[in-house]
Amino acid sequence: IGVPTISVGSVGLSGEFVAAFMGEGSQPASIDGVLKRLEDKEFDVIAVGRALLNDPEWVDKIKDGRLDELKSFERRDLMTLY
């Protein structure tokens, strides 16, 4: 129909957002699947939340291929603002 769509949910992390409130952490995860779905035009924009909350340099690290520098996410990370 021509209406832009956005996708969101655990981009760059292994666990779900709700699990963070139960004390479960999330490790850095591949974004290859998201990139493929974006390329296949399943959606127009992707939202990144927790990965950016915990690591403000996340986008630069992804762009530069510094995947080994990506940080995990823990519940306590919700208490820190950058």
mmCIF file of C-alpha atoms in Angstrom:
data_model
loop_
_atom_site.group_PDB
_atom_site.id
_atom_site.type_symbol
_atom_site.label_atom_id
_atom_site.label_comp_id
_atom_site.label_asym_id
_atom_site.label_seq_id
_atom_site.Cartn_x
_atom_site.Cartn_y
_atom_site.Cartn_z
ATOM 1 C CA ILE A 1 0.000 0.000 0.000
ATOM 2 C CA GLY A 2 3.042 2.263 0.264
ATOM 3 C CA VAL A 3 2.868 2.773 4.032
ATOM 4 C CA PRO A 4 6.317 2.613 5.699
ATOM 5 C CA THR A 5 6.747 -0.142 8.278
ATOM 6 C CA ILE A 6 9.137 -0.530 11.195
ATOM 7 C CA SER A 7 10.377 -3.663 12.925
ATOM 8 C CA VAL A 8 11.721 -3.877 16.455
ATOM 9 C CA GLY A 9 12.786 -6.626 18.799
ATOM 10 C CA SER A 10 16.112 -7.850 20.160
ATOM 11 C CA VAL A 11 18.173 -6.400 17.313
ATOM 12 C CA GLY A 12 21.792 -7.331 17.964
ATOM 13 C CA LEU A 13 21.004 -9.214 21.176
ATOM 14 C CA SER A 14 20.281 -12.858 21.952
ATOM 15 C CA GLY A 15 17.421 -12.459 24.428
ATOM 16 C CA GLU A 16 13.991 -10.868 24.554
ATOM 17 C CA PHE A 17 13.306 -7.560 26.304
ATOM 18 C CA VAL A 18 10.828 -9.039 28.788
ATOM 19 C CA ALA A 19 13.439 -11.574 29.911
ATOM 20 C CA ALA A 20 15.630 -8.701 31.131
ATOM 21 C CA PHE A 21 13.056 -7.963 33.840
ATOM 22 C CA MET A 22 13.325 -11.567 35.013
ATOM 23 C CA GLY A 23 17.068 -11.172 35.467
ATOM 24 C CA GLU A 24 18.117 -12.821 32.221
ATOM 25 C CA GLY A 25 20.908 -11.137 30.311
ATOM 26 C CA SER A 26 21.400 -10.966 26.566
ATOM 27 C CA GLN A 27 24.606 -11.514 24.663
ATOM 28 C CA PRO A 28 25.568 -9.773 21.427
ATOM 29 C CA ALA A 29 24.039 -11.586 18.449
ATOM 30 C CA SER A 30 24.329 -11.447 14.684
ATOM 31 C CA ILE A 31 22.219 -8.941 12.776
ATOM 32 C CA ASP A 32 22.522 -10.899 9.516
ATOM 33 C CA GLY A 33 18.912 -12.119 9.696
ATOM 34 C CA VAL A 34 17.609 -8.592 10.239
ATOM 35 C CA LEU A 35 19.691 -7.275 7.345
ATOM 36 C CA LYS A 36 18.330 -10.012 5.062
ATOM 37 C CA ARG A 37 14.741 -9.211 6.036
ATOM 38 C CA LEU A 38 15.394 -5.494 5.458
ATOM 39 C CA GLU A 39 16.916 -6.309 2.074
ATOM 40 C CA ASP A 40 13.852 -8.453 1.257
ATOM 41 C CA LYS A 41 11.694 -5.401 2.045
ATOM 42 C CA GLU A 42 9.770 -7.021 4.916
ATOM 43 C CA PHE A 43 10.002 -3.598 6.569
ATOM 44 C CA ASP A 44 11.498 -0.186 5.815
ATOM 45 C CA VAL A 45 13.155 0.744 9.108
ATOM 46 C CA ILE A 46 14.589 -1.218 12.008
ATOM 47 C CA ALA A 47 14.579 0.065 15.596
ATOM 48 C CA VAL A 48 17.486 -0.706 17.898
ATOM 49 C CA GLY A 49 16.801 -0.281 21.611
ATOM 50 C CA ARG A 50 18.663 -2.164 24.333
ATOM 51 C CA ALA A 51 21.837 -2.597 22.312
ATOM 52 C CA LEU A 52 22.081 1.214 22.073
ATOM 53 C CA LEU A 53 21.025 1.815 25.676
ATOM 54 C CA ASN A 54 23.963 -0.223 26.891
ATOM 55 C CA ASP A 55 26.467 0.728 24.196
ATOM 56 C CA PRO A 56 26.109 4.197 22.641
ATOM 57 C CA GLU A 57 28.866 3.289 20.159
ATOM 58 C CA TRP A 58 26.917 0.247 18.892
ATOM 59 C CA VAL A 59 26.204 1.696 15.436
ATOM 60 C CA ASP A 60 29.837 2.675 14.871
ATOM 61 C CA LYS A 61 31.026 -0.739 16.044
ATOM 62 C CA ILE A 62 28.640 -2.472 13.618
ATOM 63 C CA LYS A 63 29.643 -0.201 10.722
ATOM 64 C CA ASP A 64 33.357 -0.709 11.456
ATOM 65 C CA GLY A 65 33.050 -4.492 11.863
ATOM 66 C CA ARG A 66 34.189 -4.329 15.507
ATOM 67 C CA LEU A 67 31.750 -7.043 16.537
ATOM 68 C CA ASP A 68 34.101 -8.375 19.215
ATOM 69 C CA GLU A 69 33.630 -5.054 21.066
ATOM 70 C CA LEU A 70 29.821 -5.298 21.327
ATOM 71 C CA LYS A 71 28.523 -5.407 24.891
ATOM 72 C CA SER A 72 26.062 -7.761 26.544
ATOM 73 C CA PHE A 73 22.894 -6.411 28.180
ATOM 74 C CA GLU A 74 21.809 -6.959 31.789
ATOM 75 C CA ARG A 75 18.793 -5.702 33.728
ATOM 76 C CA ARG A 76 20.981 -3.287 35.702
ATOM 77 C CA ASP A 77 21.889 -1.557 32.430
ATOM 78 C CA LEU A 78 18.409 0.005 32.401
ATOM 79 C CA MET A 79 19.542 2.180 35.323
ATOM 80 C CA THR A 80 22.419 3.830 33.441
ATOM 81 C CA LEU A 81 21.973 6.814 31.152
ATOM 82 C CA TYR A 82 24.637 8.032 28.732
#
